[in-house]
Coordinates of C-alpha atoms and ligand atoms in Angstrom, one line a residue:
M6 CA 19.9 -20.1 -24.0
N7 CA 20.4 -16.5 -22.4
R8 CA 17.9 -15.7 -20.2
T9 CA 16.3 -12.1 -20.2
R10 CA 17.5 -9.6 -16.5
I11 CA 13.9 -7.9 -16.5
A12 CA 13.4 -4.9 -14.1
I13 CA 11.0 -6.0 -11.3
Q14 CA 9.2 -3.1 -8.4
G15 CA 9.3 -5.8 -5.6
G16 CA 10.7 -9.2 -5.1
P17 CA 10.2 -13.0 -5.7
A18 CA 7.0 -13.6 -5.7
S19 CA 5.1 -10.1 -5.7
F20 CA 2.5 -9.2 -8.6
H21 CA 5.7 -7.5 -10.1
D22 CA 7.2 -11.2 -11.1
A23 CA 4.5 -12.5 -12.2
A24 CA 3.5 -9.8 -14.4
A25 CA 7.4 -10.2 -15.5
R26 CA 6.6 -14.0 -16.5
Q27 CA 4.0 -12.8 -18.4
L28 CA 4.7 -10.4 -20.4
L29 CA 7.9 -12.5 -21.2
A30 CA 5.8 -16.3 -21.7
G31 CA 8.6 -18.4 -23.2
N32 CA 11.2 -16.5 -22.1
P33 CA 13.9 -17.5 -19.7
V34 CA 13.8 -14.6 -17.3
E35 CA 15.1 -13.0 -15.0
T36 CA 14.3 -10.9 -13.4
V37 CA 15.9 -8.5 -11.3
P38 CA 14.7 -6.7 -8.0
C39 CA 13.6 -3.1 -7.9
T40 CA 12.5 -0.8 -4.7
T41 CA 10.9 2.4 -6.1
F42 CA 9.7 2.9 -9.8
R43 CA 12.5 5.7 -10.0
S44 CA 15.1 2.8 -9.6
L45 CA 13.4 0.5 -11.8
C46 CA 13.6 3.3 -15.1
A47 CA 17.3 3.9 -13.8
A48 CA 18.5 -0.1 -13.8
L49 CA 17.5 0.2 -17.4
Q50 CA 18.4 3.3 -19.0
Q51 CA 21.3 1.7 -17.6
A52 CA 21.3 -1.1 -19.2
E53 CA 21.8 -3.0 -15.7
V54 CA 18.6 -5.0 -17.1
D55 CA 17.3 -5.9 -21.0
V56 CA 14.0 -5.3 -20.2
A57 CA 11.4 -4.1 -17.3
A58 CA 7.6 -4.4 -16.1
M59 CA 5.7 -1.8 -14.6
A60 CA 2.5 -2.0 -12.9
I61 CA 0.8 1.4 -14.3
E62 CA -3.0 1.4 -13.4
N63 CA -5.0 -0.3 -11.1
T64 CA -8.7 -1.2 -11.1
L65 CA -9.2 -0.2 -7.4
A66 CA -6.5 2.5 -6.8
G67 CA -7.0 4.0 -10.2
S68 CA -3.5 5.1 -12.8
L69 CA -0.3 4.9 -11.7
L70 CA -0.4 8.7 -13.3
P71 CA 4.2 9.1 -11.9
N72 CA 5.4 6.7 -13.5
Y73 CA 4.0 8.0 -17.5
G74 CA 6.7 10.4 -16.4
L75 CA 9.5 8.8 -15.3
V76 CA 9.1 7.1 -18.2
Q77 CA 9.6 9.6 -20.5
E78 CA 12.3 11.3 -18.2
Y79 CA 14.2 8.6 -18.7
G80 CA 14.0 7.6 -22.4
L81 CA 12.0 4.6 -22.4
H82 CA 9.5 2.4 -24.8
I83 CA 7.1 0.9 -23.7
A84 CA 6.5 -2.5 -26.1
A85 CA 3.7 -4.6 -25.3
E86 CA 1.5 -4.4 -22.0
L87 CA -0.8 -7.1 -19.6
W88 CA -3.7 -6.8 -17.8
M89 CA -3.7 -9.4 -14.6
P90 CA -6.2 -10.5 -11.7
I91 CA -4.6 -9.5 -8.2
D92 CA -5.4 -11.3 -5.3
Q93 CA -5.1 -10.1 -2.0
N94 CA -4.8 -12.0 1.4
L95 CA -3.6 -11.5 4.9
M96 CA -0.3 -13.1 6.1
A97 CA 1.4 -14.0 8.2
L98 CA 3.3 -17.0 10.8
P99 CA 1.8 -19.9 11.2
G100 CA -0.4 -19.9 14.6
Q101 CA -0.8 -16.8 15.1
R102 CA -4.9 -14.9 15.0
I103 CA -6.3 -12.7 13.1
D104 CA -7.9 -10.3 16.6
A105 CA -4.0 -11.0 17.8
L106 CA -2.4 -9.2 15.0
Q107 CA -1.1 -5.5 15.4
T108 CA 0.0 -4.5 12.3
V109 CA -0.4 -5.2 8.7
L110 CA 2.5 -4.8 5.4
S111 CA 2.1 -4.3 2.3
H112 CA 2.6 -2.1 -1.0
P113 CA 0.1 1.3 -0.5
V114 CA -1.6 0.5 -3.6
A115 CA -2.4 -3.5 -1.9
L116 CA -3.6 -1.3 1.0
A117 CA -5.6 0.6 -0.5
Q118 CA -7.3 -2.3 -2.7
C119 CA -7.9 -3.8 0.9
S120 CA -9.0 -0.5 2.7
S121 CA -12.9 -2.2 3.4
F122 CA -11.3 -5.0 5.0
L123 CA -9.4 -3.1 6.7
Q124 CA -11.8 -0.8 8.3
R125 CA -14.0 -3.9 9.5
H126 CA -10.4 -4.2 11.3
P127 CA -9.7 -1.2 12.8
H128 CA -6.9 -2.6 15.6
L129 CA -4.7 -4.2 12.2
H130 CA -2.3 -1.3 12.1
P131 CA -1.3 -0.7 7.8
Q132 CA 2.2 0.5 7.9
E133 CA 3.2 1.0 3.9
T134 CA 6.6 -0.9 2.9
H135 CA 7.5 -1.2 -1.0
D136 CA 6.5 -4.7 -1.6
T137 CA 4.3 -7.1 -0.8
A138 CA 6.0 -10.0 -1.1
D139 CA 8.8 -8.2 0.2
S140 CA 6.7 -7.8 3.9
A141 CA 6.1 -11.3 4.2
K142 CA 9.2 -12.1 3.3
L143 CA 10.3 -9.8 6.6
I144 CA 7.3 -11.3 8.7
Q145 CA 9.4 -14.0 8.0
E146 CA 13.6 -13.7 8.3
Q147 CA 12.0 -11.9 11.4
Q148 CA 10.2 -13.6 12.8
L149 CA 7.9 -11.2 13.4
Q150 CA 5.3 -12.0 15.8
N151 CA 1.5 -9.4 15.8
T152 CA 2.9 -8.2 12.7
A153 CA 0.5 -9.9 8.9
A154 CA 1.3 -9.3 5.4
I155 CA -1.2 -8.0 2.6
A156 CA 0.4 -10.1 -0.7
G157 CA -0.6 -12.7 -3.1
K158 CA -0.4 -16.2 -3.1
A159 CA 3.0 -16.8 -3.8
A160 CA 4.2 -15.0 -1.1
A161 CA 3.0 -17.1 1.6
A162 CA 3.4 -20.1 0.4
L163 CA 7.7 -18.6 -1.1
Y164 CA 7.9 -17.5 2.8
G165 CA 6.0 -20.2 4.8
L166 CA 3.7 -17.8 5.8
E167 CA -0.2 -18.3 6.8
I168 CA -3.1 -17.0 5.1
L169 CA -5.7 -15.9 7.5
A170 CA -7.7 -14.3 5.1
E171 CA -8.3 -14.4 1.3
G172 CA -9.8 -12.7 -1.9
I173 CA -9.7 -9.1 1.2
A174 CA -9.2 -6.8 -2.3
E175 CA -12.8 -3.6 -2.0
S176 CA -13.6 -6.4 -5.1
N177 CA -12.9 -9.5 -6.8
Q178 CA -12.6 -7.4 -10.1
N179 CA -8.4 -6.4 -9.3
H180 CA -7.1 -6.0 -12.1
T181 CA -3.5 -3.7 -12.9
R182 CA -2.2 -3.3 -15.9
F183 CA 1.8 -3.8 -16.4
L184 CA 3.8 -2.2 -19.6
L185 CA 7.2 -4.4 -20.5
L186 CA 9.5 -1.1 -20.9
Q187 CA 12.7 -0.9 -23.0
R188 CA 15.3 1.2 -24.5
E189 CA 15.4 0.9 -27.9
Q190 CA 11.8 2.6 -29.7
P191 CA 10.8 -0.9 -31.5
A192 CA 10.0 -1.3 -34.9
T193 CA 6.0 -0.3 -35.2
L194 CA 3.8 -3.1 -34.8
A195 CA 1.2 -3.9 -37.9
I196 CA -0.7 -5.2 -35.0
A197 CA -1.0 -1.6 -33.2
N198 CA -4.3 -0.6 -31.8
K199 CA -3.0 1.4 -29.1
A200 CA -0.8 4.4 -27.9
I201 CA -0.1 6.2 -25.8
L202 CA 2.1 9.6 -25.4
T203 CA 2.9 12.6 -23.8
F204 CA 3.2 16.5 -24.6
R205 CA 3.4 19.5 -23.0
K206 CA 1.2 22.3 -23.0
P207 CA -2.1 23.7 -21.4
L208 CA -5.0 22.2 -23.4
H209 CA -7.5 25.7 -24.2
T210 CA -11.1 24.2 -24.8
S211 CA -10.5 25.1 -28.5
T212 CA -7.6 23.1 -29.2
L213 CA -9.5 20.3 -27.2
T214 CA -12.5 20.4 -29.6
L215 CA -10.1 20.7 -32.5
L216 CA -7.8 17.0 -31.3
L217 CA -10.9 15.8 -30.2
S218 CA -12.6 16.3 -33.9
L219 CA -8.5 14.9 -35.5
L220 CA -9.2 12.0 -33.7
Q221 CA -12.8 11.5 -34.8
K222 CA -12.5 12.2 -38.6
H223 CA -9.3 9.4 -37.8
R224 CA -11.7 6.9 -36.2
V225 CA -9.3 7.2 -33.0
E226 CA -11.0 7.0 -29.5
L227 CA -9.5 9.1 -26.2
A228 CA -8.8 6.7 -24.0
L229 CA -7.4 8.5 -21.2
L230 CA -6.4 12.2 -21.2
Q231 CA -4.3 13.5 -18.1
H232 CA -1.9 15.7 -15.9
L233 CA 0.8 14.8 -15.2
P234 CA 1.9 15.6 -11.8
S235 CA 4.3 17.8 -11.6
T236 CA 6.7 20.1 -9.3
T237 CA 6.9 22.4 -11.8
E238 CA 4.9 24.2 -14.0
R239 CA 5.2 22.1 -17.5
G240 CA 2.0 21.0 -17.9
D241 CA 2.6 17.8 -19.2
M242 CA 0.1 15.7 -20.2
V243 CA -0.6 12.1 -20.5
A244 CA -3.3 10.4 -24.1
E245 CA -4.1 6.8 -24.0
L246 CA -5.5 6.5 -28.1
E247 CA -6.9 3.3 -29.5
A248 CA -7.6 2.2 -33.2
E249 CA -8.0 -0.6 -35.4
H250 CA -5.2 0.3 -37.4
V251 CA -1.9 1.3 -36.4
E252 CA -2.6 3.7 -39.5
Q253 CA -5.2 5.0 -37.6
L254 CA -3.7 6.5 -34.8
Q255 CA -0.1 7.7 -37.3
E256 CA -2.1 9.8 -39.3
A257 CA -4.5 11.0 -35.9
I258 CA -0.7 11.4 -33.7
G259 CA 0.8 13.7 -37.4
Q260 CA -1.6 15.9 -37.0
V261 CA -2.0 16.5 -33.2
R262 CA 1.9 17.3 -33.7
P263 CA 1.0 20.5 -34.7
L264 CA -1.8 21.2 -32.2
V265 CA 0.6 20.5 -29.2
E266 CA 4.5 20.9 -27.6
E267 CA 6.7 17.9 -27.3
L268 CA 4.6 15.5 -28.6
Q269 CA 6.3 12.3 -27.4
V270 CA 5.2 9.3 -28.8
L271 CA 6.0 5.9 -25.8
G272 CA 4.6 3.0 -27.3
L273 CA 2.6 1.8 -30.0
L274 CA 1.7 -1.5 -29.4
Q275 CA -1.4 -3.8 -29.3
K276 CA -3.9 -3.2 -26.7
A277 CA -4.2 -5.7 -23.9
A278 CA -7.8 -7.2 -23.6
R279 CA -9.1 -7.0 -19.7
P280 CA -9.6 -10.5 -18.0
A281 CA -13.1 -10.8 -17.8
A282 CA -12.8 -13.9 -15.6
T283 CA -12.3 -13.1 -12.0
V284 CA -9.7 -14.5 -9.5
S285 CA -11.8 -16.1 -6.8
E286 CA -15.4 -15.0 -5.0
K287 CA -14.7 -12.6 -3.1
E288 CA -15.3 -14.9 0.8
T289 CA -15.4 -12.3 2.9
A290 CA -13.0 -12.4 5.4
A291 CA -12.6 -16.5 5.7
I292 CA -11.7 -15.0 9.3
H293 CA -9.0 -18.4 11.0
Ligands
PRE328 O1 3.7 -5.0 -4.2 C1 3.9 -6.6 -5.1 O2 3.4 -7.1 -5.6 C2 3.7 -5.2 -6.3 O3 4.1 -6.1 -7.4 C3 3.5 -3.5 -6.9 C4 1.7 -3.7 -7.1 C5 1.8 -1.8 -7.6 O4 2.2 -1.1 -8.2 O5 0.5 -1.6 -8.2 C6 1.3 -4.5 -8.7 C7 0.8 -5.0 -8.4 C8 -0.5 -4.9 -6.9 O6 -1.5 -3.4 -7.8 C9 0.1 -4.8 -5.8 C10 1.4 -4.0 -5.8

């Protein structure tokens, strides 16, 4: 059976790696590591992979707004979403002591998720990398002393690192939402209850009032409305709409379309359930 090639941001044992396998559960998968979200979108657009997994929101660090812009820019489609619990751990070569560590490597979002832990350990100097798991790999490959990584337990196991502190994120409610991206527009799902769209036009109060009343008329919830970061004056916005039935979303979108410019539906999908259970009770720095 052919394996589905899925682009991920980061390497083996990264959170994207785990998310990709869950998004394609039941299918044989080959993950294709990318170092940036842009290169991940480019790999998909250029058909180097079949699909891609991309983080879009984290409960502690917030929305990754530029990623909506990348989906739009590369003309990609959102087929599904997944909420995944994220468990962050401090790890180093076996035998290292936490008080002798000087540098801690990790993805900027992972560092942000552990900011209180880092404040409590000011001798640990954070250094941003492109991935949690590849930070663990670097420590192992270069036998870096006095250096730790913040990553998931799978990375510690893969690269033979010792976990010095576990559950170090701000809260045990640390969850990331991932999107499954594809090149072709998927057939409309009868069970779709969420729409992700972008459009252009600075919203005036009167347009916004009309938009909200239209959504209310179709019993559609506005779950997200944000300006996308941009270096131009384009004024792109992203919206996430939720409803019970796909028809409500389609009708509401049809009526909103004339109110705004360049409305683009990035995805009509099934809303993912937020994990209710926590990874583990937060263990405040189980220091060895
Ligand atoms: O570095 C990783 O392991 C990733 O998969 C990246 C990433 C992210 O982009 O937010 C994924 C999930 C976590 O929120 C932390 C980092």
